[in-house]
Tab-separated table of C-alpha atoms in Angstrom:
chain	number	residue	atom	x	y	z
B	1	MET	CA	3.047	3.282	-23.790
B	2	PRO	CA	0.580	1.368	-21.583
B	3	ASN	CA	-0.617	2.649	-18.213
B	4	PHE	CA	-0.932	0.422	-15.157
B	5	LYS	CA	-2.790	0.881	-11.896
B	6	ALA	CA	-0.985	-0.175	-8.754
B	7	LYS	CA	-2.207	-0.361	-5.180
B	8	VAL	CA	0.419	-0.461	-2.444
B	9	GLN	CA	-0.672	-1.479	1.060
B	10	VAL	CA	1.704	-0.386	3.824
B	11	SER	CA	1.336	-1.759	7.340
B	12	LEU	CA	3.360	-1.833	10.515
B	13	ARG	CA	5.377	-4.979	11.104
B	14	PRO	CA	3.655	-7.326	13.574
B	15	SER	CA	6.344	-6.680	16.196
B	16	VAL	CA	5.785	-2.877	16.124
B	17	LEU	CA	3.321	-1.328	18.576
B	18	ASP	CA	0.395	0.419	16.831
B	19	PRO	CA	-0.871	3.202	19.139
B	20	ALA	CA	-3.402	4.432	16.546
B	21	GLY	CA	-4.788	0.910	16.190
B	22	GLU	CA	-5.065	0.534	19.955
B	23	ALA	CA	-6.873	3.892	20.197
B	24	ALA	CA	-9.286	2.839	17.428
B	25	LYS	CA	-9.929	-0.475	19.177
B	26	SER	CA	-10.647	1.304	22.462
B	27	ALA	CA	-12.980	3.790	20.738
B	28	ALA	CA	-14.814	0.966	18.952
B	29	ILE	CA	-15.418	-0.801	22.264
B	30	LYS	CA	-16.736	2.462	23.767
B	31	LEU	CA	-19.111	2.728	20.780
B	32	GLY	CA	-20.490	-0.678	21.670
B	33	VAL	CA	-18.881	-2.637	18.858
B	34	LYS	CA	-18.324	-6.165	20.131
B	35	GLY	CA	-15.856	-8.848	19.125
B	36	ILE	CA	-12.891	-6.705	18.088
B	37	SER	CA	-9.699	-8.300	19.336
B	38	LYS	CA	-7.154	-6.338	17.299
B	39	VAL	CA	-6.939	-3.232	15.098
B	40	ARG	CA	-3.896	-2.380	12.989
B	41	ILE	CA	-3.882	0.822	10.968
B	42	GLY	CA	-1.916	1.188	7.740
B	43	LYS	CA	-2.129	3.132	4.530
B	44	ALA	CA	-3.167	2.430	0.951
B	45	ILE	CA	-1.509	4.231	-1.949
B	46	ASP	CA	-3.010	4.204	-5.467
B	47	ILE	CA	-0.536	4.778	-8.290
B	48	GLU	CA	-1.008	5.130	-12.034
B	49	ILE	CA	2.225	4.473	-13.908
B	50	GLU	CA	3.207	4.414	-17.555
B	51	ALA	CA	5.614	1.593	-18.458
B	52	PRO	CA	6.472	-0.469	-21.540
B	53	ASN	CA	5.243	-3.676	-19.877
B	54	LYS	CA	3.904	-5.124	-16.627
B	55	GLN	CA	7.301	-6.267	-15.326
B	56	ASP	CA	8.807	-2.786	-15.731
B	57	ALA	CA	5.797	-1.264	-13.966
B	58	ILE	CA	6.226	-3.706	-11.079
B	59	GLU	CA	9.941	-2.909	-10.784
B	60	GLN	CA	9.294	0.853	-10.688
B	61	VAL	CA	6.557	0.590	-8.062
B	62	GLU	CA	8.743	-1.735	-5.986
B	63	ILE	CA	11.461	0.953	-5.930
B	64	LEU	CA	8.882	3.526	-4.790
B	65	SER	CA	7.528	1.185	-2.133
B	66	ASP	CA	10.959	0.306	-0.732
B	67	ARG	CA	12.493	3.768	-0.782
B	68	LEU	CA	9.673	6.300	-0.514
B	69	LEU	CA	6.304	4.926	0.553
B	70	SER	CA	7.370	2.763	3.493
B	71	ASN	CA	9.872	2.715	6.301
B	72	PRO	CA	11.540	-0.701	5.927
B	73	VAL	CA	12.616	-0.703	9.583
B	74	ILE	CA	9.045	-0.755	10.941
B	75	GLU	CA	6.730	-1.356	7.957
B	76	ASN	CA	5.914	-4.053	5.422
B	77	TRP	CA	4.262	-3.411	2.080
B	78	SER	CA	2.422	-5.407	-0.556
B	79	LEU	CA	1.694	-4.597	-4.184
B	80	GLN	CA	-1.230	-5.312	-6.466
B	81	LEU	CA	-0.822	-4.292	-10.108
B	82	ASP	CA	-3.763	-4.252	-12.509
B	83	SER	CA	-3.409	-4.889	-16.219
B	84	ALA	CA	-2.633	-2.165	-18.689
B	85	TYR	CA	-5.365	0.277	-19.602
B	86	SER	CA	-5.570	3.201	-21.971
B	87	SER	CA	-5.621	6.729	-20.617
B	88	ASN	CA	-8.079	9.165	-22.184
B	89	HIS	CA	-7.366	12.227	-20.055
B	90	ASP	CA	-4.373	13.685	-21.889
């Protein structure tokens, strides 16, 4: 069965305050970094999944993203799925 590599990006919804982003922005300004108007902090999750085809892999990662990796009340997520590859570390 083919393996797929997925990358899920999770970020706060635009309407949700991001205290960590604001703290990073403030720290960057104190470091002398100029021109930063906004910082939003999220998370990136790398997943390797075995599935019969790309569509099945997408559906499985979508379930994970909706129900486990993100909080749908305050976060959005996006998915990038790379083509099948063979695994040699069995």
